[in-house]
């Protein structure tokens, strides 16, 4: 036996992706490219031991039903309360807001860019993301219509917040994963969380 304390070293971060509905595979690919290990989350037990969690895009109404069906709301709130970093993208931003999981002090407005403007791509700087503009894909995206004082706005489009952070919670209205943009995932992995 070694006479020094054994410090558990977990080089590979285990990142959950809520996989009830929506686009989780593209996130998994980005996470693997960053050396993290993705895990699809379908039931509460899948949240155990995660170093971070992603709530992907999809349809917030369908995702809400899935969270109710699997009784995931409380376990998700507990995970965030433990300080585990969580990132919501598009519908995931909606799920985090005041009217849904109530984790982020924002009100996300669904389909905020208008029905005609189904999808578009844009490039802009995101605070905390070095290396030039982020390439963002918006698909029937929300924006943040209201937010509390603790919410930091990291990026805006037409003066509407589309990337926000509140402590260990990160939410973006767009899909970084569909543009091969890895830096938001890197930001998520760099947020200081406690391992659950
Ligand atoms: N419009 C969807 C919703 O309101 C979100 C779209 C997306 O995640 N790409 O839930």
XYZ file of C-alpha atoms in Angstrom, residues 9-189:
181
model
C -8.340 10.968 -10.531
C -11.061 10.995 -13.123
C -9.460 12.252 -16.278
C -12.518 11.676 -18.419
C -15.576 13.760 -17.636
C -18.906 11.999 -17.709
C -21.503 14.250 -19.327
C -25.179 13.377 -19.428
C -27.397 14.345 -22.336
C -31.111 14.344 -21.637
C -32.303 11.898 -24.270
C -36.070 11.876 -23.870
C -36.548 13.639 -27.185
C -34.592 15.820 -29.522
C -31.074 15.944 -30.823
C -28.646 14.226 -28.498
C -26.315 12.435 -30.940
C -24.678 15.627 -32.264
C -23.885 16.657 -28.678
C -22.416 13.225 -27.968
C -20.114 13.574 -30.966
C -18.818 16.971 -29.804
C -18.285 15.676 -26.274
C -16.305 12.692 -27.559
C -14.174 15.022 -29.669
C -13.341 16.926 -26.468
C -12.326 13.739 -24.666
C -15.449 13.580 -22.508
C -17.708 10.577 -22.178
C -21.368 11.147 -23.072
C -24.188 9.290 -21.346
C -27.783 9.358 -22.530
C -30.109 10.251 -19.663
C -33.586 8.725 -19.728
C -34.322 7.969 -16.089
C -33.245 9.514 -12.787
C -30.611 6.826 -12.128
C -28.764 7.989 -15.256
C -27.997 11.293 -13.483
C -25.783 9.609 -10.928
C -22.109 10.483 -11.067
C -22.407 13.069 -13.827
C -19.818 15.844 -14.088
C -22.122 17.931 -16.292
C -25.449 17.705 -18.105
C -26.783 18.942 -21.447
C -30.471 19.501 -22.131
C -30.615 19.486 -25.933
C -32.906 21.089 -28.476
C -36.124 19.475 -29.556
C -39.688 20.357 -28.693
C -40.129 21.800 -25.227
C -43.746 20.626 -24.993
C -42.761 17.020 -25.716
C -39.739 17.235 -23.421
C -41.937 18.566 -20.605
C -44.207 15.524 -20.935
C -41.187 13.198 -20.895
C -39.824 14.848 -17.746
C -43.224 14.440 -16.075
C -43.557 10.831 -17.207
C -40.125 9.893 -15.876
C -40.473 12.103 -12.758
C -37.229 13.802 -13.636
C -37.968 17.387 -12.554
C -36.860 16.971 -8.938
C -33.742 14.903 -9.710
C -32.739 17.497 -12.341
C -33.233 20.349 -9.849
C -31.216 18.453 -7.247
C -28.379 17.913 -9.726
C -28.213 21.625 -10.532
C -28.443 22.523 -6.833
C -25.370 20.369 -6.164
C -23.460 22.685 -8.505
C -23.151 20.306 -11.441
C -22.792 22.432 -14.607
C -25.838 22.258 -16.873
C -26.192 23.610 -20.407
C -29.532 23.961 -22.188
C -29.571 24.516 -25.932
C -32.659 25.876 -27.725
C -35.582 23.867 -26.247
C -33.115 23.097 -23.443
C -32.999 26.823 -22.641
C -36.787 26.797 -22.409
C -36.704 23.787 -20.075
C -34.402 25.643 -17.676
C -36.519 28.797 -17.465
C -38.901 30.067 -14.765
C -41.968 28.453 -16.316
C -40.460 25.000 -16.696
C -37.776 23.559 -14.379
C -37.411 26.980 -12.741
C -33.624 26.732 -12.506
C -32.660 29.786 -14.515
C -34.093 33.168 -13.576
C -35.215 33.932 -17.122
C -38.357 33.795 -19.171
C -37.603 32.236 -22.510
C -39.964 33.126 -25.302
C -40.614 30.204 -27.615
C -40.270 30.613 -31.391
C -39.311 34.195 -30.690
C -37.744 34.963 -34.047
C -41.089 34.422 -35.766
C -42.653 31.469 -37.500
C -41.559 32.510 -40.991
C -37.959 32.650 -39.926
C -37.767 28.920 -39.379
C -34.022 28.750 -39.172
C -30.947 30.846 -39.770
C -27.271 30.894 -39.018
C -25.304 33.712 -37.456
C -21.868 34.496 -36.139
C -21.256 36.590 -33.052
C -18.957 36.895 -30.068
C -19.977 35.090 -26.885
C -18.498 36.416 -23.669
C -16.280 33.832 -22.056
C -15.670 32.068 -25.365
C -12.247 32.932 -26.730
C -11.083 32.501 -30.298
C -13.421 34.684 -32.353
C -17.097 34.599 -33.254
C -19.216 31.551 -32.501
C -21.022 29.942 -35.409
C -24.624 29.452 -34.336
C -27.531 27.602 -35.933
C -30.982 28.833 -34.869
C -33.992 26.565 -35.456
C -37.369 27.952 -34.322
C -35.318 29.356 -31.512
C -36.344 31.131 -28.341
C -34.749 34.234 -26.909
C -34.620 35.493 -23.352
C -37.499 37.921 -22.925
C -36.843 38.730 -19.242
C -34.140 37.894 -16.782
C -33.153 38.527 -13.179
C -30.100 40.419 -11.946
C -28.075 37.251 -11.332
C -28.223 36.314 -14.980
C -25.246 37.274 -17.077
C -25.971 37.911 -20.762
C -23.156 36.452 -22.857
C -24.473 37.223 -26.340
C -27.353 38.968 -28.056
C -28.948 38.943 -31.499
C -30.881 42.114 -32.365
C -30.500 43.054 -28.690
C -32.226 39.892 -27.494
C -30.174 37.667 -25.185
C -29.395 34.330 -26.864
C -26.674 33.095 -24.513
C -26.862 33.477 -20.738
C -25.160 32.157 -17.659
C -26.235 31.997 -14.048
C -23.602 30.310 -11.890
C -23.264 26.722 -13.038
C -26.114 27.064 -15.536
C -25.543 27.951 -19.148
C -28.261 28.385 -21.777
C -28.038 29.178 -25.450
C -30.952 29.729 -27.823
C -29.062 28.154 -30.711
C -27.505 24.822 -31.635
C -23.710 24.973 -31.346
C -23.550 21.217 -31.924
C -25.019 21.432 -35.442
C -22.321 23.795 -36.624
C -19.468 21.717 -35.247
C -18.923 24.506 -32.711
C -17.166 22.974 -29.702
C -16.424 26.019 -27.557
C -19.730 26.199 -25.668
C -19.230 22.563 -24.652
C -15.696 23.458 -23.589
C -17.114 26.312 -21.522
C -19.577 23.902 -19.898
C -16.773 21.470 -19.045
